[in-house]
mmCIF file of C-alpha atoms in Angstrom:
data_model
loop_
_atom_site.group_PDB
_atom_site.id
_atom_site.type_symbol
_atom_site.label_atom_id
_atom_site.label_comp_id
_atom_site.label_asym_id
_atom_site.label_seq_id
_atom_site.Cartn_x
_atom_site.Cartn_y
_atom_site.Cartn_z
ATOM 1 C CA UNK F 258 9.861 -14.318 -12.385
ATOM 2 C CA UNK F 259 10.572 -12.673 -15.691
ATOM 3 C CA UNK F 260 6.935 -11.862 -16.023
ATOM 4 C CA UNK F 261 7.051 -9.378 -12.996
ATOM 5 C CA UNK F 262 8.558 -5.839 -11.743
ATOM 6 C CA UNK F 263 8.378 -4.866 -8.484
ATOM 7 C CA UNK F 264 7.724 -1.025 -8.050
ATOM 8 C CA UNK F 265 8.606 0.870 -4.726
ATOM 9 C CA UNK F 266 7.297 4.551 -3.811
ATOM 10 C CA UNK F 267 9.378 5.652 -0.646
ATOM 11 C CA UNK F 268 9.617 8.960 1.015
ATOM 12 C CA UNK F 269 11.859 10.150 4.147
ATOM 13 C CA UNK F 270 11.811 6.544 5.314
ATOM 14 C CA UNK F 271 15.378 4.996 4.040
ATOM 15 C CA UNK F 272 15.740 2.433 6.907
ATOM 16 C CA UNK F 273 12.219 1.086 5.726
ATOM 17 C CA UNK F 274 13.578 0.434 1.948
ATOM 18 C CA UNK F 275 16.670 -1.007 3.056
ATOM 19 C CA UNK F 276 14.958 -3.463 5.437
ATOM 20 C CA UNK F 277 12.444 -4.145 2.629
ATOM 21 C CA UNK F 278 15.539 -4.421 -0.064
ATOM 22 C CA UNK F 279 16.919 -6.551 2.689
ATOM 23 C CA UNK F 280 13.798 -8.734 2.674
ATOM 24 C CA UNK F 281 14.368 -8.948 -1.317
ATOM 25 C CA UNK F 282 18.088 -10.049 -1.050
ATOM 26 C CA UNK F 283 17.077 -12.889 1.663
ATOM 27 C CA UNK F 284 14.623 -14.643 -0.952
ATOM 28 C CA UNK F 285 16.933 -14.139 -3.909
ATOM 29 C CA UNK F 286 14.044 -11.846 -5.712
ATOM 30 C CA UNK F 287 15.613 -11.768 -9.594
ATOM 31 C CA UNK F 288 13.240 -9.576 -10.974
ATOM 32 C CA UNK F 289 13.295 -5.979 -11.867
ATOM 33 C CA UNK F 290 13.171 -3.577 -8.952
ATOM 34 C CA UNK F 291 12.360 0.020 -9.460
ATOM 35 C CA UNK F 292 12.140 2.816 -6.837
ATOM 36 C CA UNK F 293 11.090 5.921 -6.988
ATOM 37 C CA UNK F 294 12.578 8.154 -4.476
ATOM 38 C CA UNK F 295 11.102 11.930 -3.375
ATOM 39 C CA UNK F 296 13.162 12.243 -0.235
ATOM 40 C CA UNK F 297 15.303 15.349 0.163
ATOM 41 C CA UNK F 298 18.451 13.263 0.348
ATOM 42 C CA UNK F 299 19.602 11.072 -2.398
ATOM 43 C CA UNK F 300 20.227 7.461 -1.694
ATOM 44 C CA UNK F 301 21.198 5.691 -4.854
ATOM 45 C CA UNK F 302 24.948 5.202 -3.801
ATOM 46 C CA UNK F 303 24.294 4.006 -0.551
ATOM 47 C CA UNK F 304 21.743 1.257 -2.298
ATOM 48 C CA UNK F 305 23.950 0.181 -5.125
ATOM 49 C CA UNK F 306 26.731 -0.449 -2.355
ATOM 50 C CA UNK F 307 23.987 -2.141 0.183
ATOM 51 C CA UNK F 308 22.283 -4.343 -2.611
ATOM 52 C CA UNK F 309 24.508 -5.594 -5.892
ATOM 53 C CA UNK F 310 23.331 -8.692 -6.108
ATOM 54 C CA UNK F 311 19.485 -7.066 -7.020
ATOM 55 C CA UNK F 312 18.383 -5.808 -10.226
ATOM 56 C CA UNK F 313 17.248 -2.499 -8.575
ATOM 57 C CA UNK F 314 16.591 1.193 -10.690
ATOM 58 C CA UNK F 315 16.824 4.271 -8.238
ATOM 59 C CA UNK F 316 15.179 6.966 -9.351
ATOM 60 C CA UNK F 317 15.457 10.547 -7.138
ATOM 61 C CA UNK F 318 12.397 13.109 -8.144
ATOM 62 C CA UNK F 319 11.465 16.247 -7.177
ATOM 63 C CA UNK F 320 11.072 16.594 -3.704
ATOM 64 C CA UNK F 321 7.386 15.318 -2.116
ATOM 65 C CA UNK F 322 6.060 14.565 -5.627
ATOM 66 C CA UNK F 323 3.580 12.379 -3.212
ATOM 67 C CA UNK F 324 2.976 8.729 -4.057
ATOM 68 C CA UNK F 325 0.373 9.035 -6.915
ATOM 69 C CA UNK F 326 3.088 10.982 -9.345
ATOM 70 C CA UNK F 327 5.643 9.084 -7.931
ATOM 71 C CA UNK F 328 3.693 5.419 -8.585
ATOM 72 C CA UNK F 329 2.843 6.679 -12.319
ATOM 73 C CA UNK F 330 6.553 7.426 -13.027
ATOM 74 C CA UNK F 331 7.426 3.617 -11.970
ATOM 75 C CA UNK F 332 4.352 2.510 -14.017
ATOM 76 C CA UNK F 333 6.058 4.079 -17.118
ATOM 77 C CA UNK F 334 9.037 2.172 -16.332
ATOM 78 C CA UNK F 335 7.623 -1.176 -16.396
ATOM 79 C CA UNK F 336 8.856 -3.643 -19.157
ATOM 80 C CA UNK F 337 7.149 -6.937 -17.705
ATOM 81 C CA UNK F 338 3.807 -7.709 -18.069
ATOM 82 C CA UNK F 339 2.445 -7.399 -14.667
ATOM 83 C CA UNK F 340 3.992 -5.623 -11.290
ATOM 84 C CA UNK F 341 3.923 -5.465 -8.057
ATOM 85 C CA UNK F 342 2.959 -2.322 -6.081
ATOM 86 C CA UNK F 343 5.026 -1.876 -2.863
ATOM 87 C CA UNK F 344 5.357 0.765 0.124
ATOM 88 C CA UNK F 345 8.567 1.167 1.165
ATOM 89 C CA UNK F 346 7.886 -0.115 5.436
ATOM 90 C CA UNK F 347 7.033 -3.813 3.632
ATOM 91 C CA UNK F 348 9.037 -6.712 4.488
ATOM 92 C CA UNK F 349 8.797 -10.431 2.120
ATOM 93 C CA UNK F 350 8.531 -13.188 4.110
ATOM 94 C CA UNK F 351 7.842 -17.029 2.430
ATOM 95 C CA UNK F 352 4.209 -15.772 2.626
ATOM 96 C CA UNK F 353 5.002 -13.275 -0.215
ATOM 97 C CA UNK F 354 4.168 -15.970 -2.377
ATOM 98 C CA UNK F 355 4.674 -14.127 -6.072
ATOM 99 C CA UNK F 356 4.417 -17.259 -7.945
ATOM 100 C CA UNK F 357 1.229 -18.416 -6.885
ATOM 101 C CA UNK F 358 -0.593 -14.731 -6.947
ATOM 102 C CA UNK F 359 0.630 -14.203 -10.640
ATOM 103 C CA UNK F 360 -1.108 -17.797 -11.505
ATOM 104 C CA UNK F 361 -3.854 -16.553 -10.056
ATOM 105 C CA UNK F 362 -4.507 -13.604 -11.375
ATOM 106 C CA UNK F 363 -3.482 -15.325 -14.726
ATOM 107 C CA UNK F 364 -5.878 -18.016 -14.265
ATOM 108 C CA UNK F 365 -8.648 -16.051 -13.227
ATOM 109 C CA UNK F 366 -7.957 -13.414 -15.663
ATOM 110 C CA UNK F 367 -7.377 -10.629 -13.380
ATOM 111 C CA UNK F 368 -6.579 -7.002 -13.427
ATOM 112 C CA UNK F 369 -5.365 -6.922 -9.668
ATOM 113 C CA UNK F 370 -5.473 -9.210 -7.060
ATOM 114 C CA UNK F 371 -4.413 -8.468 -3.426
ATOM 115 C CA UNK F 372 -3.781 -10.327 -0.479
ATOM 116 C CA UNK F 373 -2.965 -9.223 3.682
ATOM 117 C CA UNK F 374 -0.870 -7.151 5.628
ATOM 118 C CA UNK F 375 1.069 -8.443 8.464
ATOM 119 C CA UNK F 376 0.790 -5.479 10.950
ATOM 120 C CA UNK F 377 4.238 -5.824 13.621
ATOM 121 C CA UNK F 378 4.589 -3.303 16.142
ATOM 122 C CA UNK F 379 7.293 -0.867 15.674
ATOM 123 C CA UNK F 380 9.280 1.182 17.720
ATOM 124 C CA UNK F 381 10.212 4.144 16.103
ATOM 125 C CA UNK F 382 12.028 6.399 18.775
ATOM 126 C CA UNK F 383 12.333 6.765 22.720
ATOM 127 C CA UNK F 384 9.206 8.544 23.406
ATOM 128 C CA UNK F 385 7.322 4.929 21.188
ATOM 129 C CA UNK F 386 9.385 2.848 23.450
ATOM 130 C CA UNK F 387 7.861 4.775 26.752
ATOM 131 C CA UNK F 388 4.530 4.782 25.604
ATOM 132 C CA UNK F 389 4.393 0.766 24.350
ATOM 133 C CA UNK F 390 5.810 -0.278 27.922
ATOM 134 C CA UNK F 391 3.699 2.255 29.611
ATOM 135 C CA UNK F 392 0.109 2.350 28.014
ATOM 136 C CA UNK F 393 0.237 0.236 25.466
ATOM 137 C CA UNK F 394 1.482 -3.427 27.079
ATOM 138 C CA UNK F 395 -0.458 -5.511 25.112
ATOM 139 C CA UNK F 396 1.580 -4.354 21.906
ATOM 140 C CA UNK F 397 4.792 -3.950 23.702
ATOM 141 C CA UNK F 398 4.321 -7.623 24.291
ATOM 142 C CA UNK F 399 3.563 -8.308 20.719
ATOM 143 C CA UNK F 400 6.804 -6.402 19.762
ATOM 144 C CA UNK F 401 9.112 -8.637 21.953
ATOM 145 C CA UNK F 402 7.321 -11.804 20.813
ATOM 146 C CA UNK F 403 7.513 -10.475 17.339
ATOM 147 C CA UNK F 404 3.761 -10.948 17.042
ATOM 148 C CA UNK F 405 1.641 -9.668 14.672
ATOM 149 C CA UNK F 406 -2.009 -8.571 13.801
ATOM 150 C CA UNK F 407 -3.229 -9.728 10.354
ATOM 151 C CA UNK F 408 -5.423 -6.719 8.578
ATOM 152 C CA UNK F 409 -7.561 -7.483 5.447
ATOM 153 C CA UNK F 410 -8.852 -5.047 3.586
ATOM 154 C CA UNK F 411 -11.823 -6.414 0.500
ATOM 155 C CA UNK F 412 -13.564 -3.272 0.025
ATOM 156 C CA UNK F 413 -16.898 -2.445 -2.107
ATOM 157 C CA UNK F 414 -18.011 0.950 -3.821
ATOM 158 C CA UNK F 415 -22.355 1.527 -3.493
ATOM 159 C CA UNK F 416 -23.318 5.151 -4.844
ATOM 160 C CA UNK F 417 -26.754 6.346 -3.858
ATOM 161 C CA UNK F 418 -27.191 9.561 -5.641
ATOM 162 C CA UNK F 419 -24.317 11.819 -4.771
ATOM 163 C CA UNK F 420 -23.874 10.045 -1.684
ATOM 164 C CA UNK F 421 -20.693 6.883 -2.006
ATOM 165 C CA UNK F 422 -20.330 4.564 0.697
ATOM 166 C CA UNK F 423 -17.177 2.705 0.614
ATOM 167 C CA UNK F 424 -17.812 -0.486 2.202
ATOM 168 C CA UNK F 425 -14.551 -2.663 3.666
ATOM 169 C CA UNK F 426 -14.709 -6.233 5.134
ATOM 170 C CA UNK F 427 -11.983 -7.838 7.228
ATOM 171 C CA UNK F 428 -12.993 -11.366 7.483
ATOM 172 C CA UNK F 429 -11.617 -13.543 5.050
ATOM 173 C CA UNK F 430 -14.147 -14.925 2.417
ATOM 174 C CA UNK F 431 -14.373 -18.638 1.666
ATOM 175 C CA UNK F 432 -14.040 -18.385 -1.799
ATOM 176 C CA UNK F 433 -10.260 -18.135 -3.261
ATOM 177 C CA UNK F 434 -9.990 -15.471 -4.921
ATOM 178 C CA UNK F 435 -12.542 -13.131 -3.925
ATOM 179 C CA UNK F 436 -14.297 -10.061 -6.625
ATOM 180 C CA UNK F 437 -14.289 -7.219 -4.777
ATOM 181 C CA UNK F 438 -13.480 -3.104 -5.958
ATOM 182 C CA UNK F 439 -10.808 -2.918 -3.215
ATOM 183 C CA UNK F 440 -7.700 -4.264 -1.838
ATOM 184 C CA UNK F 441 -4.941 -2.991 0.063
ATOM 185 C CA UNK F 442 -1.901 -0.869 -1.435
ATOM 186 C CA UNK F 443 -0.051 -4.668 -1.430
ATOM 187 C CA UNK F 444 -0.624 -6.049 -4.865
ATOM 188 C CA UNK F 445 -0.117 -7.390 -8.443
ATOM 189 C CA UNK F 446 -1.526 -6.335 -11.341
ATOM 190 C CA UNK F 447 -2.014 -6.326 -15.131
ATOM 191 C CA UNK F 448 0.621 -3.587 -16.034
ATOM 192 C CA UNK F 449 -1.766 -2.721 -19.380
ATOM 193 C CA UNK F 450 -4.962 -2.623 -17.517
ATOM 194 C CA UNK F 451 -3.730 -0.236 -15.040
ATOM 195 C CA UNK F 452 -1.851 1.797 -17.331
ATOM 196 C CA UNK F 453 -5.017 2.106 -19.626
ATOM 197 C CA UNK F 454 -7.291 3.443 -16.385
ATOM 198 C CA UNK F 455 -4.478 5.876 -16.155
ATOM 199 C CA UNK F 456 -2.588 4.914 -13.022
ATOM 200 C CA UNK F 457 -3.135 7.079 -9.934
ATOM 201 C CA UNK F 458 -3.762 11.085 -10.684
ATOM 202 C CA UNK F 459 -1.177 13.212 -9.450
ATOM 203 C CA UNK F 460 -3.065 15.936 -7.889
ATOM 204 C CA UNK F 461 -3.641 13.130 -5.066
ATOM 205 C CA UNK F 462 -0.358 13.289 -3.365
ATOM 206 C CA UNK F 463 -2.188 11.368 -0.013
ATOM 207 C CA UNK F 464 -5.156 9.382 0.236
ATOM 208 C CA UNK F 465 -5.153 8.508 -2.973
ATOM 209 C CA UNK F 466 -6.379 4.557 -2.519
ATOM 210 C CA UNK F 467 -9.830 5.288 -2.799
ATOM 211 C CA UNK F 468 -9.712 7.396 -5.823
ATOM 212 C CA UNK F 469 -7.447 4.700 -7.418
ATOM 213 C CA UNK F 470 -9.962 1.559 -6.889
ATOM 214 C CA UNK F 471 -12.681 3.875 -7.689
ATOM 215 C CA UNK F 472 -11.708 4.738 -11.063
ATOM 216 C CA UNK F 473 -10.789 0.364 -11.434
ATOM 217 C CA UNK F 474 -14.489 -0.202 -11.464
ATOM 218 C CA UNK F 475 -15.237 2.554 -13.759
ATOM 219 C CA UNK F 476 -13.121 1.283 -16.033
ATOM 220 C CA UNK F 477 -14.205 -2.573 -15.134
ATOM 221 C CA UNK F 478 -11.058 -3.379 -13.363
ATOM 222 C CA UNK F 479 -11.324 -7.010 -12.603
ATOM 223 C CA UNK F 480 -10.243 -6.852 -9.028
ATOM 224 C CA UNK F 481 -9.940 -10.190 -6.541
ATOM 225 C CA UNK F 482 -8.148 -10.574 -2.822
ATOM 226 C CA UNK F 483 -6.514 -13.604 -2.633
ATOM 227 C CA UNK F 484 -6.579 -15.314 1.351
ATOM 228 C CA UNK F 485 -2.910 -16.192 2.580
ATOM 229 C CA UNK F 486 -1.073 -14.002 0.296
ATOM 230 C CA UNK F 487 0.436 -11.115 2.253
ATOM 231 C CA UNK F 488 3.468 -9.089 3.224
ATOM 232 C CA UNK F 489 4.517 -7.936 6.051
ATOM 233 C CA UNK F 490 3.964 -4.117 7.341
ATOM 234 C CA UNK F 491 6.204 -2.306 9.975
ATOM 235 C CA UNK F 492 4.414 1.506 9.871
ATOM 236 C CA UNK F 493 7.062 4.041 10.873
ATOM 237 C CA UNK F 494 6.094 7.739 10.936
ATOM 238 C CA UNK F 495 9.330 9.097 11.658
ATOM 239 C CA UNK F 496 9.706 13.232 13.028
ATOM 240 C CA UNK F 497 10.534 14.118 8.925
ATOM 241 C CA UNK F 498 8.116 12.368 7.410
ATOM 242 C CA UNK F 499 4.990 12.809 10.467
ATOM 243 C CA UNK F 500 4.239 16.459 8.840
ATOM 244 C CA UNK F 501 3.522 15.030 5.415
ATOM 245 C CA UNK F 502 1.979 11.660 5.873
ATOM 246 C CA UNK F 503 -0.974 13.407 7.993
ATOM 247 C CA UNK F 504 -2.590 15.406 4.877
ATOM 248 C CA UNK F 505 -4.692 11.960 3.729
ATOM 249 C CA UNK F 506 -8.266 14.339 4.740
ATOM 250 C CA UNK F 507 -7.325 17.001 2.435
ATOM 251 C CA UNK F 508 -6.656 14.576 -0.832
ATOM 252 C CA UNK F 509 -9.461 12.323 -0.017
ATOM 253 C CA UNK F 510 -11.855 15.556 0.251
ATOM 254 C CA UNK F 511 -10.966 16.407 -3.413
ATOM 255 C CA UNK F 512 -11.178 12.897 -4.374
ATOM 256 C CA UNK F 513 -14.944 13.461 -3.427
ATOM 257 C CA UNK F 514 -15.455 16.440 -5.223
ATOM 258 C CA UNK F 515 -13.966 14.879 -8.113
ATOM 259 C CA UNK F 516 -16.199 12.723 -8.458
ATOM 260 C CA UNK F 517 -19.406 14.748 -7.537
ATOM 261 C CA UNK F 518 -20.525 13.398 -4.328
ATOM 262 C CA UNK F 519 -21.831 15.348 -1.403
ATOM 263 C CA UNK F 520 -21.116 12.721 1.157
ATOM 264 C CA UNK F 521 -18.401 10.183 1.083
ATOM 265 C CA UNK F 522 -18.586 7.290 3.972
ATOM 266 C CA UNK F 523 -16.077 4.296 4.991
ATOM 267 C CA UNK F 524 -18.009 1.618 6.551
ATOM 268 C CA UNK F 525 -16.913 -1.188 8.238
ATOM 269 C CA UNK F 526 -19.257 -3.868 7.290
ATOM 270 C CA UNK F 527 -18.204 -6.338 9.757
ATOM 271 C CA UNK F 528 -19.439 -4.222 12.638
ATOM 272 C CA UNK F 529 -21.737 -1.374 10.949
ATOM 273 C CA UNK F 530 -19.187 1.024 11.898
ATOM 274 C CA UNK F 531 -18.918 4.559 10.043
ATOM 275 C CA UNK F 532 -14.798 4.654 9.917
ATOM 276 C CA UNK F 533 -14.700 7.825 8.266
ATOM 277 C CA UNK F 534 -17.090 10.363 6.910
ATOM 278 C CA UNK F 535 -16.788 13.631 4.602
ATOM 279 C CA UNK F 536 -19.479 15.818 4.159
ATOM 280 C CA UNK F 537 -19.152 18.861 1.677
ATOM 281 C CA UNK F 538 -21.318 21.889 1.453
ATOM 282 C CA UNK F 539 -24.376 22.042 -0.736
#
């Protein structure tokens, strides 16, 4: 896969990266890996000892840069013409089928195409454990099967005025691949078109996935979801990273001033739901 780098934002979640760098090892990934690191603590030796046999490049920034600087500094790093945008509580499984997304989106002549997440339940510390067995059986069950919900995410942008309603879908379309404005933060992508929409902005530490597909179709972004292509996602919100990773209302409420709407809306189209709503003062 000479074509492709894989880029990985992480923050105060090292166990994630190393079971995703783990996940990398197991398939024999030989492409570039690059990771951008704001933690507090430095883990570069600890990853170069872990993981020789991968082509990785560790970079430590400034602490909480948030992901949109941190995403734009691996962007500048990438020699290969397309990439792969990671989180750092991803796993690769045989479904993280590389070659077949990249002649997709070659075929189709794509700017990004995405595919699922995996969701597996996680247990994260004791007080997790208590409450899975306790009040949430179902997914405790799930966890010991090692079980998993499958979440798609094909979203669409409709402005009416200064009013944007963001539109998602989680049934999976017919049609392979499917034109859409949105996917979820598990992709591949034309590392020239993104660069020339300029990336993520950095003002958007949180939250910034809206503001990031938005600007796509402003700048004509060919974007496509691609059924059974997916990775799989173990969320962990551990005590030093909780206090950061809940500040996604603040980021997406200047996304919407941004861009000069009054009321932003997530709507879930399956169901008519209203997911999540902002509405600013006249």
């Amino acid at each position: 896969m000479e074509e492709l780098t894989i880029i990985v934002k992480t923050f105060e979640r090292t166990a994630s990266l190393m079971r995703l760098l783990n996940s990398f090892s197991k398939l024999n990934l030989n492409c570039p890996i690059l990771i951008c690191d704001d933690s507090k603590k430095n883990c570069k030796k600890i990853l170069d000892r872990r993981f020789p046999n991968l082509n990785l490049t560790y970079t430590h920034a400034e602490f909480d840069i948030g992901l949109s600087a941190g995403r734009n500094l691996l962007l500048a790093q990438v020699k290969t013409p397309y990439f792969v945008l990671c989180d750092d509580d991803f796993v690769f499984d045989e479904r993280t089928d590389l070659i077949r997304a990249l002649s997709v989106i070659k075929a189709h002549a794509l700017d990004i195409l995405g595919g699922d997440f995996y969701n597996y339940v996680t247990v994260s510390n004791f007080k997790r454990l208590i409450k899975l067995i306790f009040w949430e059986t179902n997914k405790f069950i799930r966890l010991v099967q090692n079980k998993f919900e499958t979440s798609r995410y094909i979203g669409q942008f409709k402005e009416n005025g200064t009013e944007l309603n963001f539109c998602i879908s989680h049934k999976a379309p017919n049609e392979n691949p499917w034109i859409c404005d949105a996917v979820n933060n598990f992709f591949i992508a034309n590392t020239k078109s993104v660069r020339n929409m300029g990336g993520w902005d950095p003002e958007l530490k949180m939250g910034e996935h809206e503001d990031f597909f938005y600007r796509c179709k402003q700048h004509h972004l060919k974007v496509a979801y691609l059924n059974a292509f997916g990775v799989r996602h173990y969320p962990i919100i551990s005590s030093s990273y909780k206090k950061y990773r809940f500040r996604s209302f603040e980021f997406k409420t200047q996304f919407v001033k941004k861009h000069g709407f009054s009321l932003y809306k997530e709507i879930q189209v399956d169901t008519g739901l209203v997911l999540f709503e902002i509405q600013l003062n006249a």
